[in-house]
């Protein structure tokens, strides 16, 4: 069973770094300087931001669906982030040290499965969720804070 993780697109966020702090505040966003590693996972690069790196924490609608499972939440984006282009079945290192929540959805955006796994077991858990043929895609979240990370699609 093959899958591919897809990050958010850098072009969607690059203009945010041109805004001043007051303009960011108007949209519910905050500019931050990374003060611990790991701890600021970027949803564009799918890497943990480095110490002293500039990031923006902002609200983001990550599940745009016409179902009761529409969802949004906070995400970090690194200033220098470029869209992660991952190989089939590739899992970024930033997931290895996190407790993760997987939410499997059908073609109508209805949740059909939910599970929690340690990051080092992510590959096996993705395969297990996709054993249910009704599941079209999976959202990966950080289990403790509940923040969205990325989508996983069948290949």
Tab-separated table of C-alpha atoms in Angstrom:
chain	number	residue	atom	x	y	z
A	1	UNK	CA	0.000	0.000	0.000
A	2	UNK	CA	1.604	3.253	-1.134
A	3	UNK	CA	0.886	6.740	0.169
A	4	UNK	CA	2.187	10.266	-0.066
A	5	UNK	CA	2.310	13.025	2.542
A	6	UNK	CA	1.484	16.481	1.187
A	7	UNK	CA	2.467	19.696	2.883
A	8	UNK	CA	0.862	23.104	2.582
A	9	UNK	CA	2.054	25.292	-0.310
A	10	UNK	CA	4.644	28.000	0.382
A	11	UNK	CA	2.976	30.497	-1.993
A	12	UNK	CA	-0.043	30.555	0.300
A	13	UNK	CA	2.011	32.026	3.165
A	14	UNK	CA	4.990	33.945	1.763
A	15	UNK	CA	3.190	37.316	1.805
A	16	UNK	CA	2.558	37.011	5.559
A	17	UNK	CA	6.206	37.717	6.293
A	18	UNK	CA	5.856	41.135	4.629
A	19	UNK	CA	3.198	42.177	7.148
A	20	UNK	CA	4.093	44.067	10.301
A	21	UNK	CA	3.060	42.743	13.712
A	22	UNK	CA	-0.056	44.944	13.846
A	23	UNK	CA	-1.252	43.633	10.461
A	24	UNK	CA	-0.596	40.060	11.580
A	25	UNK	CA	-2.590	40.662	14.759
A	26	UNK	CA	-5.609	41.732	12.657
A	27	UNK	CA	-5.734	38.259	11.107
A	28	UNK	CA	-5.075	36.443	14.383
A	29	UNK	CA	-1.427	35.673	13.568
A	30	UNK	CA	1.749	36.170	15.608
A	31	UNK	CA	5.395	36.476	14.518
A	32	UNK	CA	7.723	34.448	16.738
A	33	UNK	CA	11.401	33.622	17.055
A	34	UNK	CA	12.055	29.944	17.732
A	35	UNK	CA	13.358	29.476	21.266
A	36	UNK	CA	13.374	25.671	21.557
A	37	UNK	CA	14.133	22.762	19.286
A	38	UNK	CA	12.131	20.808	18.436
A	39	UNK	CA	8.887	22.620	19.082
A	40	UNK	CA	7.885	24.671	16.047
A	41	UNK	CA	6.883	22.216	13.277
A	42	UNK	CA	6.450	23.950	9.917
A	43	UNK	CA	3.469	22.775	7.856
A	44	UNK	CA	5.075	23.894	4.595
A	45	UNK	CA	8.559	22.363	4.854
A	46	UNK	CA	7.482	19.552	7.209
A	47	UNK	CA	10.605	20.268	9.256
A	48	UNK	CA	11.098	21.587	12.757
A	49	UNK	CA	12.172	25.230	12.674
A	50	UNK	CA	15.715	25.892	13.904
A	51	UNK	CA	16.609	27.965	16.963
A	52	UNK	CA	16.429	31.737	16.305
A	53	UNK	CA	14.455	31.177	13.099
A	54	UNK	CA	11.457	33.415	12.350
A	55	UNK	CA	8.055	31.730	12.161
A	56	UNK	CA	4.464	32.853	12.031
A	57	UNK	CA	1.771	31.149	14.074
A	58	UNK	CA	-1.586	31.585	12.381
A	59	UNK	CA	-5.079	30.131	12.225
A	60	UNK	CA	-5.621	27.889	9.213
A	61	UNK	CA	-8.648	26.060	7.826
A	62	UNK	CA	-7.089	22.683	7.068
A	63	UNK	CA	-10.229	20.674	6.371
A	64	UNK	CA	-12.313	22.542	3.821
A	65	UNK	CA	-15.157	20.124	3.319
A	66	UNK	CA	-18.902	20.342	3.115
A	67	UNK	CA	-19.386	18.062	6.106
A	68	UNK	CA	-19.650	18.406	9.876
A	69	UNK	CA	-15.901	17.676	9.993
A	70	UNK	CA	-14.805	21.081	8.693
A	71	UNK	CA	-11.847	22.107	10.822
A	72	UNK	CA	-9.304	24.820	11.441
A	73	UNK	CA	-6.546	25.406	13.937
A	74	UNK	CA	-3.146	26.954	14.552
A	75	UNK	CA	-0.128	26.171	12.393
A	76	UNK	CA	3.508	27.322	12.267
A	77	UNK	CA	5.139	28.427	9.021
A	78	UNK	CA	8.873	29.127	8.702
A	79	UNK	CA	9.973	32.282	6.901
A	80	UNK	CA	12.354	30.414	4.600
A	81	UNK	CA	10.030	27.447	4.068
A	82	UNK	CA	9.709	25.844	0.669
A	83	UNK	CA	6.959	23.354	-0.085
A	84	UNK	CA	8.077	19.856	0.886
A	85	UNK	CA	8.203	17.523	-2.088
A	86	UNK	CA	8.254	14.031	-0.670
A	87	UNK	CA	8.755	10.676	-2.308
A	88	UNK	CA	6.117	7.956	-2.168
A	89	UNK	CA	6.062	6.439	1.350
A	90	UNK	CA	8.555	9.047	2.651
A	91	UNK	CA	8.013	10.254	6.211
A	92	UNK	CA	9.771	13.444	7.379
A	93	UNK	CA	11.949	13.275	10.501
A	94	UNK	CA	9.821	15.853	12.331
A	95	UNK	CA	7.213	13.164	12.990
A	96	UNK	CA	9.614	10.731	14.686
A	97	UNK	CA	9.576	12.405	18.104
A	98	UNK	CA	5.881	13.287	18.319
A	99	UNK	CA	2.730	11.570	19.491
A	100	UNK	CA	0.446	11.753	16.461
A	101	UNK	CA	-3.257	11.561	15.800
A	102	UNK	CA	-4.478	10.150	12.483
A	103	UNK	CA	-7.967	10.935	11.229
A	104	UNK	CA	-9.181	8.993	8.202
A	105	UNK	CA	-11.900	10.524	6.005
A	106	UNK	CA	-14.071	9.193	3.207
A	107	UNK	CA	-14.718	10.952	-0.117
A	108	UNK	CA	-17.444	13.065	1.526
A	109	UNK	CA	-15.197	14.383	4.290
A	110	UNK	CA	-16.750	12.159	6.962
A	111	UNK	CA	-14.349	10.753	9.541
A	112	UNK	CA	-14.244	6.962	9.361
A	113	UNK	CA	-11.238	6.234	11.566
A	114	UNK	CA	-9.217	7.907	14.302
A	115	UNK	CA	-6.121	6.629	16.045
A	116	UNK	CA	-3.062	7.757	17.978
A	117	UNK	CA	0.478	6.516	17.411
A	118	UNK	CA	4.052	7.317	18.294
A	119	UNK	CA	5.808	8.974	15.368
A	120	UNK	CA	8.259	6.132	14.803
A	121	UNK	CA	5.234	3.898	14.052
A	122	UNK	CA	3.595	6.320	11.603
A	123	UNK	CA	4.223	4.305	8.432
A	124	UNK	CA	2.588	1.173	9.851
A	125	UNK	CA	-0.368	3.161	11.191
A	126	UNK	CA	-0.988	4.896	7.833
A	127	UNK	CA	-1.024	1.511	6.103
A	128	UNK	CA	-3.427	0.148	8.731
A	129	UNK	CA	-5.837	3.083	8.303
A	130	UNK	CA	-5.765	2.759	4.511
A	131	UNK	CA	-6.728	-0.928	4.796
A	132	UNK	CA	-10.247	0.467	5.083
A	133	UNK	CA	-11.069	1.095	1.410
A	134	UNK	CA	-13.686	3.704	2.355
A	135	UNK	CA	-10.919	6.021	3.565
A	136	UNK	CA	-9.735	8.413	0.841
A	137	UNK	CA	-7.276	10.524	2.854
A	138	UNK	CA	-5.798	10.939	6.306
A	139	UNK	CA	-5.020	14.064	8.289
A	140	UNK	CA	-2.059	13.868	10.657
A	141	UNK	CA	-2.231	16.021	13.799
A	142	UNK	CA	0.053	16.425	16.787
A	143	UNK	CA	-1.940	14.493	19.368
A	144	UNK	CA	-1.193	16.553	22.453
A	145	UNK	CA	-1.876	20.078	21.136
A	146	UNK	CA	-4.171	18.761	18.378
A	147	UNK	CA	-2.571	20.886	15.649
A	148	UNK	CA	-2.839	19.841	12.014
A	149	UNK	CA	0.362	18.710	10.259
A	150	UNK	CA	-0.454	17.443	6.768
A	151	UNK	CA	-2.640	15.266	4.599
A	152	UNK	CA	-1.813	11.734	3.456
A	153	UNK	CA	-3.209	10.478	0.160
A	154	UNK	CA	-3.227	7.067	-1.461
A	155	UNK	CA	-0.843	6.642	-4.399
